Coordinates of C-alpha atoms in Angstrom, one line a residue:
X1 CA -0.4 68.6 -22.4
X2 CA -3.1 71.2 -22.6
X3 CA -2.3 74.9 -22.6
X4 CA -1.4 76.0 -19.1
X5 CA -1.6 79.6 -17.7
X6 CA 1.6 80.7 -15.8
X7 CA 1.1 83.3 -13.2
X8 CA 3.7 84.0 -10.5
X9 CA 2.6 85.4 -7.1
X10 CA 3.9 89.0 -6.5
X11 CA 5.4 89.3 -3.0
X12 CA 4.3 92.2 -0.8
X13 CA 7.5 92.1 1.3
X14 CA 11.2 91.7 0.8
X15 CA 12.2 88.0 0.0
X16 CA 14.9 86.7 2.2
X17 CA 15.0 83.2 0.4
X18 CA 13.6 81.9 -2.8
X19 CA 13.4 78.1 -3.0
X20 CA 13.1 76.3 -6.3
X21 CA 12.0 72.7 -6.2
X22 CA 10.5 71.1 -9.4
X23 CA 9.7 67.6 -8.3
X24 CA 7.8 66.0 -5.5
X25 CA 10.8 64.5 -3.8
X26 CA 12.6 67.9 -3.9
X27 CA 9.4 69.6 -2.5
X28 CA 9.5 67.1 0.4
X29 CA 13.3 67.4 1.1
X30 CA 13.1 71.2 0.9
X31 CA 10.2 71.3 3.2
X32 CA 12.0 69.5 5.9
X33 CA 15.0 71.8 5.6
X34 CA 12.8 75.0 5.5
X35 CA 10.7 73.9 8.5
X36 CA 13.8 73.5 10.6
X37 CA 15.3 76.7 9.3
X38 CA 12.2 78.7 10.2
X39 CA 12.2 77.2 13.7
X40 CA 15.6 78.8 14.2
X41 CA 14.9 82.0 12.1
X42 CA 11.1 82.5 12.3
X43 CA 11.3 86.0 10.8
X44 CA 12.7 84.8 7.6
X45 CA 10.6 85.5 4.5
X46 CA 10.6 82.4 2.4
X47 CA 9.0 82.1 -1.1
X48 CA 9.0 79.0 -3.2
X49 CA 8.5 77.6 -6.7
X50 CA 7.5 74.3 -5.2
X51 CA 4.6 72.2 -4.0
X52 CA 2.3 71.7 -1.0
X53 CA 5.0 70.4 1.3
X54 CA 7.0 73.6 1.1
X55 CA 3.8 75.6 1.7
X56 CA 3.1 73.5 4.8
X57 CA 6.6 74.2 6.0
X58 CA 6.0 77.9 5.9
X59 CA 7.0 79.0 2.4
X60 CA 4.8 81.3 0.4
X61 CA 4.1 79.6 -3.0
X62 CA 4.6 81.6 -6.1
X63 CA 4.0 78.7 -8.5
X64 CA 3.6 75.0 -8.1
X65 CA 6.1 73.4 -10.5
X66 CA 5.6 69.9 -9.0
X67 CA 2.3 69.6 -10.8
X68 CA 4.1 69.8 -14.1
X69 CA 7.0 67.5 -13.4
X70 CA 8.1 65.1 -16.2
X71 CA 11.1 62.8 -16.7
X72 CA 13.0 61.8 -19.8
X73 CA 14.3 63.8 -22.8
X74 CA 11.2 63.1 -25.0
X75 CA 8.8 64.1 -22.3
X76 CA 10.8 67.4 -21.7
X77 CA 10.8 68.2 -25.4
X78 CA 7.0 67.7 -25.6
X79 CA 6.6 70.3 -22.8
X80 CA 9.4 72.7 -24.0
X81 CA 7.1 75.6 -24.7
X82 CA 5.7 75.5 -21.1
X83 CA 9.2 75.4 -19.5
X84 CA 10.5 78.1 -21.7
X85 CA 7.7 80.5 -20.7
X86 CA 8.0 79.7 -17.0
X87 CA 11.7 80.2 -17.2
X88 CA 11.4 83.6 -18.8
X89 CA 8.7 84.7 -16.3
X90 CA 10.8 83.5 -13.4
X91 CA 13.9 85.5 -14.6
X92 CA 11.8 88.6 -14.8
X93 CA 10.4 87.9 -11.3
X94 CA 13.9 87.5 -9.8
X95 CA 15.2 90.7 -11.5
X96 CA 12.2 92.6 -10.1
X97 CA 12.0 91.2 -6.6
X98 CA 15.8 90.7 -6.0
X99 CA 15.6 87.9 -3.4
X100 CA 18.6 88.0 -1.1
X101 CA 19.2 84.3 -1.4
X102 CA 18.1 81.5 -3.8
X103 CA 18.2 77.8 -2.9
X104 CA 17.9 75.3 -5.8
X105 CA 16.8 71.9 -4.9
X106 CA 17.8 69.1 -7.3
X107 CA 16.0 69.4 -10.6
X108 CA 19.2 70.2 -12.5
X109 CA 17.8 70.5 -16.0
X110 CA 15.9 73.5 -15.0
X111 CA 17.8 74.9 -12.1
X112 CA 21.3 74.8 -13.6
X113 CA 20.1 76.7 -16.6
X114 CA 18.5 79.3 -14.2
X115 CA 21.8 79.5 -12.3
X116 CA 23.6 80.2 -15.5
X117 CA 21.2 83.0 -16.4
X118 CA 21.6 84.6 -13.0
X119 CA 25.3 84.5 -13.5
X120 CA 25.2 85.9 -17.1
X121 CA 22.8 88.7 -16.1
X122 CA 25.0 89.6 -13.2
X123 CA 22.3 88.9 -10.6
X124 CA 24.1 86.3 -8.6
X125 CA 27.2 87.0 -6.4
X126 CA 29.3 84.8 -8.6
X127 CA 28.2 86.9 -11.6
X128 CA 28.9 90.2 -9.9
X129 CA 25.4 90.8 -8.4
X130 CA 24.0 90.5 -4.8
X131 CA 21.9 87.3 -4.8
X132 CA 23.6 84.4 -2.9
X133 CA 22.9 81.1 -4.8
X134 CA 23.0 77.7 -3.1
X135 CA 22.3 74.1 -4.2
X136 CA 20.8 71.4 -2.1
X137 CA 21.0 67.8 -3.4
X138 CA 23.8 67.6 -5.9
X139 CA 23.0 66.9 -9.6
X140 CA 24.1 63.3 -10.3
X141 CA 27.4 64.2 -11.9
X142 CA 28.8 60.9 -10.8
X143 CA 26.4 59.1 -13.1
X144 CA 26.5 61.3 -16.2
X145 CA 27.8 64.6 -17.5
X146 CA 30.6 64.9 -14.9
X147 CA 32.0 68.0 -16.5
X148 CA 28.9 69.9 -15.2
X149 CA 30.9 70.2 -11.9
X150 CA 33.0 73.1 -13.3
X151 CA 29.9 75.1 -14.4
X152 CA 28.2 74.4 -11.0
X153 CA 31.4 75.7 -9.2
X154 CA 31.3 78.8 -11.5
X155 CA 27.6 79.7 -10.8
X156 CA 26.9 78.4 -7.3
X157 CA 28.1 79.7 -3.9
X158 CA 27.8 76.5 -1.9
X159 CA 26.4 73.0 -2.4
X160 CA 25.0 70.6 0.2
X161 CA 25.0 66.9 -0.7
X162 CA 22.9 64.1 0.6
X163 CA 25.5 61.3 -0.1
X164 CA 29.0 61.4 1.3
X165 CA 30.8 60.1 -1.8
X166 CA 29.5 63.2 -3.7
X167 CA 31.9 65.6 -2.0
X168 CA 34.8 64.0 -3.7
X169 CA 33.1 64.5 -7.1
X170 CA 34.0 68.2 -6.8
X171 CA 37.5 67.9 -5.3
X172 CA 39.1 69.4 -8.4
X173 CA 37.0 72.6 -8.1
X174 CA 36.9 75.5 -5.6
X175 CA 33.3 75.0 -4.8
X176 CA 32.2 75.0 -1.1
X177 CA 30.7 71.5 -0.8
X178 CA 29.4 69.9 2.4
X179 CA 27.9 66.5 3.1
X180 CA 24.9 67.5 5.3
X181 CA 23.4 64.1 6.0
X182 CA 20.3 62.6 4.5
X183 CA 16.9 63.7 5.9
X184 CA 15.7 60.0 6.0
X185 CA 18.1 59.2 8.8
X186 CA 17.2 62.1 11.0
X187 CA 16.0 61.1 14.5
X188 CA 12.4 62.5 14.0
X189 CA 11.9 61.3 10.4
X190 CA 8.6 59.6 9.9
X191 CA 9.0 56.8 7.4
X192 CA 6.1 56.8 4.9
X193 CA 6.5 53.0 4.7
X194 CA 7.3 50.4 7.4
X195 CA 8.0 46.7 7.3
X196 CA 5.1 44.5 8.5
X197 CA 5.2 40.7 8.0
X198 CA 1.5 40.6 7.9
X199 CA 1.0 43.7 5.7
X200 CA 0.1 43.9 2.0
X201 CA 2.4 44.1 -1.0
X202 CA 3.2 47.7 -1.6
X203 CA 3.0 48.8 -5.2
X204 CA 4.9 52.1 -5.7
X205 CA 4.7 53.3 -9.3
X206 CA 6.0 56.8 -8.6
X207 CA 4.7 60.4 -8.4
X208 CA 4.6 61.5 -12.1
X209 CA 1.8 60.6 -14.4
X210 CA 4.0 59.5 -17.3
X211 CA 6.1 57.0 -15.4
X212 CA 2.9 55.7 -13.5
X213 CA 1.3 54.9 -16.9
X214 CA 4.3 52.8 -17.9
X215 CA 5.3 51.2 -14.6
X216 CA 1.9 50.5 -12.8
X217 CA 0.7 47.9 -15.3
X218 CA 3.9 45.8 -14.8
X219 CA 3.5 46.0 -11.0
X220 CA -0.2 44.9 -11.3
X221 CA 0.7 42.0 -13.6
X222 CA 3.4 40.7 -11.3
X223 CA 1.1 41.0 -8.3
X224 CA -1.8 39.3 -10.2
X225 CA 0.5 36.4 -11.1
X226 CA 1.7 36.0 -7.5
X227 CA -1.9 36.4 -6.2
X228 CA -2.9 33.3 -8.2
X229 CA -0.5 31.3 -5.9
X230 CA -1.5 33.1 -2.6
X231 CA -5.1 33.5 -2.2
X232 CA -4.9 35.7 0.9
X233 CA -2.3 38.3 -0.4
X234 CA -3.4 41.9 -0.8
X235 CA -1.7 45.0 -2.3
X236 CA -1.7 48.7 -1.4
X237 CA -0.8 51.4 -4.0
X238 CA 0.6 54.6 -2.6
X239 CA -0.4 57.8 -4.5
X240 CA 1.0 61.3 -3.9
X241 CA -1.8 63.5 -5.5
X242 CA -5.4 63.5 -6.6
X243 CA -4.2 63.4 -10.3
X244 CA -2.2 60.2 -9.7
X245 CA -5.1 58.6 -7.7
X246 CA -7.6 59.3 -10.5
X247 CA -5.1 57.8 -13.0
X248 CA -4.6 54.7 -10.9
X249 CA -8.4 54.2 -10.5
X250 CA -8.9 54.3 -14.2
X251 CA -6.1 51.8 -14.8
X252 CA -7.3 49.3 -12.1
X253 CA -10.4 48.7 -14.2
X254 CA -8.2 46.6 -16.5
X255 CA -7.5 44.1 -13.6
X256 CA -10.9 42.8 -12.6
X257 CA -9.5 39.5 -11.2
X258 CA -7.5 41.2 -8.5
X259 CA -9.0 44.7 -8.3
X260 CA -10.8 43.8 -5.1
X261 CA -7.5 42.9 -3.4
X262 CA -5.9 46.3 -4.2
X263 CA -6.3 49.4 -1.9
X264 CA -5.3 53.0 -2.9
X265 CA -3.6 54.7 0.0
X266 CA -2.6 58.4 0.2
X267 CA 1.1 59.0 1.0
X268 CA -0.1 61.3 3.8
X269 CA -0.5 58.2 6.0
X270 CA 2.1 55.7 6.9
X271 CA 1.8 52.4 4.9
X272 CA 2.7 49.0 6.2
X273 CA 3.9 46.3 3.9
X274 CA 5.8 43.0 3.8
X275 CA 7.5 43.7 0.4
X276 CA 7.4 46.3 -2.3
X277 CA 7.6 46.6 -6.0
X278 CA 8.8 50.1 -6.6
X279 CA 9.9 52.7 -9.1
X280 CA 13.5 53.9 -8.9
X281 CA 14.1 57.2 -7.0
X282 CA 13.4 58.5 -3.5
X283 CA 10.9 55.8 -2.7
X284 CA 13.3 52.9 -3.3
X285 CA 15.8 54.4 -0.8
X286 CA 12.9 54.9 1.6
X287 CA 12.0 51.2 1.3
X288 CA 15.6 50.1 1.7
X289 CA 16.0 52.2 4.9
X290 CA 12.7 50.8 6.2
X291 CA 14.0 47.2 5.7
X292 CA 11.5 46.3 3.0
X293 CA 12.6 43.6 0.6
X294 CA 11.5 43.8 -3.0
X295 CA 12.4 44.9 -6.5
X296 CA 12.8 48.0 -8.6
X297 CA 10.8 48.4 -11.8
X298 CA 11.6 51.1 -14.2
X299 CA 10.4 52.0 -17.7
X300 CA 11.0 55.1 -19.8
X301 CA 9.8 56.3 -23.2
X302 CA 11.8 54.1 -25.6
X303 CA 13.8 57.1 -27.0
X304 CA 14.6 58.4 -23.5
X305 CA 15.8 54.9 -22.5
X306 CA 18.2 54.7 -25.5
X307 CA 19.5 58.1 -24.7
X308 CA 20.0 57.1 -21.0
X309 CA 21.9 53.9 -22.0
X310 CA 24.4 56.0 -23.9
X311 CA 25.0 58.8 -21.2
X312 CA 24.5 57.1 -17.8
X313 CA 27.5 55.3 -16.5
X314 CA 26.5 53.6 -13.3
X315 CA 26.0 49.8 -12.5
X316 CA 22.7 50.4 -10.8
X317 CA 19.8 53.0 -10.9
X318 CA 18.6 52.5 -7.3
X319 CA 20.6 54.8 -5.0
X320 CA 20.5 52.1 -2.3
X321 CA 22.2 49.7 -4.7
X322 CA 24.8 52.2 -5.6
X323 CA 25.6 53.1 -2.0
X324 CA 26.0 49.4 -0.9
X325 CA 27.5 48.3 -4.2
X326 CA 25.1 45.3 -4.5
X327 CA 21.5 44.7 -5.6
X328 CA 19.6 45.3 -2.3
X329 CA 16.6 45.6 -4.6
X330 CA 17.1 43.8 -7.9
X331 CA 16.4 46.0 -10.9
X332 CA 14.0 45.2 -13.8
X333 CA 14.5 47.9 -16.4
X334 CA 12.5 48.7 -19.6
X335 CA 11.8 45.2 -21.1
X336 CA 10.5 43.4 -18.1
X337 CA 10.8 39.6 -17.6
X338 CA 7.4 39.2 -15.9
X339 CA 8.0 35.7 -14.7
X340 CA 11.3 36.7 -13.1
X341 CA 9.8 39.7 -11.5
X342 CA 7.0 37.6 -10.0
X343 CA 9.6 35.2 -8.6
X344 CA 11.4 38.2 -7.0
X345 CA 8.2 39.2 -5.3
X346 CA 7.5 35.7 -4.0
X347 CA 11.1 35.5 -2.7
X348 CA 10.8 38.8 -1.0
X349 CA 7.6 37.7 0.8
X350 CA 8.5 34.1 1.7
X351 CA 12.3 33.8 2.0
X352 CA 13.4 34.5 5.6
X353 CA 17.0 35.1 4.6
X354 CA 15.9 37.7 2.1
X355 CA 13.9 39.4 4.7
X356 CA 16.8 39.5 7.2
X357 CA 19.2 40.7 4.5
X358 CA 16.8 43.7 4.0
X359 CA 17.0 44.5 7.6
X360 CA 20.9 44.3 7.6
X361 CA 21.0 46.5 4.6
X362 CA 18.9 49.1 6.4
X363 CA 21.4 49.4 9.2
X364 CA 24.3 49.7 6.8
X365 CA 22.6 52.5 4.9
X366 CA 21.7 54.5 8.0
X367 CA 25.3 54.5 9.0
X368 CA 26.5 55.7 5.6
X369 CA 23.9 58.5 5.3
X370 CA 24.4 59.9 8.9
X371 CA 26.3 63.2 8.8
X372 CA 29.9 63.1 10.0
X373 CA 29.7 66.4 11.9
X374 CA 27.2 68.4 14.0
X375 CA 26.3 70.5 10.9
X376 CA 23.0 69.4 9.4
X377 CA 21.2 70.8 6.4
X378 CA 19.6 73.8 8.0
X379 CA 22.7 75.0 9.7
X380 CA 24.7 74.5 6.5
X381 CA 22.2 76.9 4.9
X382 CA 21.6 79.3 7.8
X383 CA 25.2 80.0 8.3
X384 CA 25.6 81.0 4.7
X385 CA 22.5 83.1 4.1
X386 CA 23.0 86.8 3.2
X387 CA 21.1 88.8 5.8

C-alpha cells in the first residue's frame, strides 16, 4: 500500500466513550449499539476510531480504520509499519485525552494489543488507572488461541458476546461476561438481503479489497457456468464502499459473456435474491438468517491459509454452520472445485427442499441468537460505564 498520513482528531470536550472498530462489520455492529445508547443517554460524548456507520450513529470520528482493514497474517505483515504508527499515535491520544471509557469492538489483533498497553501503562482500571475498558464481540477463542481468555480477563473489565456458547469459554476466569443477543435478531433490524424466489443470484465477495480480488473471480466463474444453462438468470453484486465498487467494475471487464447480466448494488439498499454465493463472515450469517440458500467461498493468501490450517480448530468457518453444527451453507475453501460450486448454486436455486431447509435453519438461528434476559447490548454497556 502507498504511504498514508495518520492524523487523529483532537477533541474539544471531555470524552465519555471511545469506540475502536477496525472492520466494516464491527463498525456496523458498533453503530447499532451506540445509536441505542445515545437514545438513552443523549448527552454522552462518544468518539470513534471507526467508519461511516459509527459517525451516522452519533460518534465523532477521530480516524477511519475501516478504510485500511486487511485479513491474514501475510497482509498484516505487509502493512505492519502503518499499524505500528497508528498504534503509537493512538496510545499518545488516549494518554492525553483520558477518555472515561473505551469500548473495543472485535478486531482482536489490534484491540487486544492496545488493551495490554493500557494495562501496562496503568491507564486502565485493571492496570491501576481510571479508564474503564469493555469489549463487545468476543475474539474467537473457541476457534484458536484459547489461552487468550486469561489475558482478556486480566486487561478487560467486562465482555459482551454475540453468541451464547461463548460465555462458557470464559468459565475458568473471573471476567464479567454476558451474552447480550445478536443485533441481527433485534425486532427493528433491517436485513440487507432478503429471499425472493424471482430475484437474482447474489454475489457477495466481502468488504476488503484483498479478499474481493481473490474471491470475486470464483463467484463470477460459477455464475457464468450456471448462466450457460439458465438464459434468464441475473446476478447482483453487493459492494460496501466506492473503493470496492471501482475494483469490481475493473474486474467485470474480464467477463464479457455475462457482464450485461450483472448489476452492482450498494449495501445501503436492501438486496433481493433467490440464492447467494458469499464470503465467510458477517454476510454469511445475514444470508442464513434471511433464509437464503447458497454456498460459502473463501480464499486467503496461500501462506495465510497454511497458517490458518495449523492454528484454527473448528469444523466450519461459517458461523451459521458452527451454531447449527451442520453445513447450512456448504463451504468451498482455497482450492475451489468450480464444477461442484456451480452445482451447489443450481441446487440452491432449483431444489425446493433446499429452499425450505434454508427457511427452517433461519428460524433455528433466530432462536439461538435471541438474548435469554431483558438486558441487551446497550443496557449491558450503559450500566457499566464510568460517569
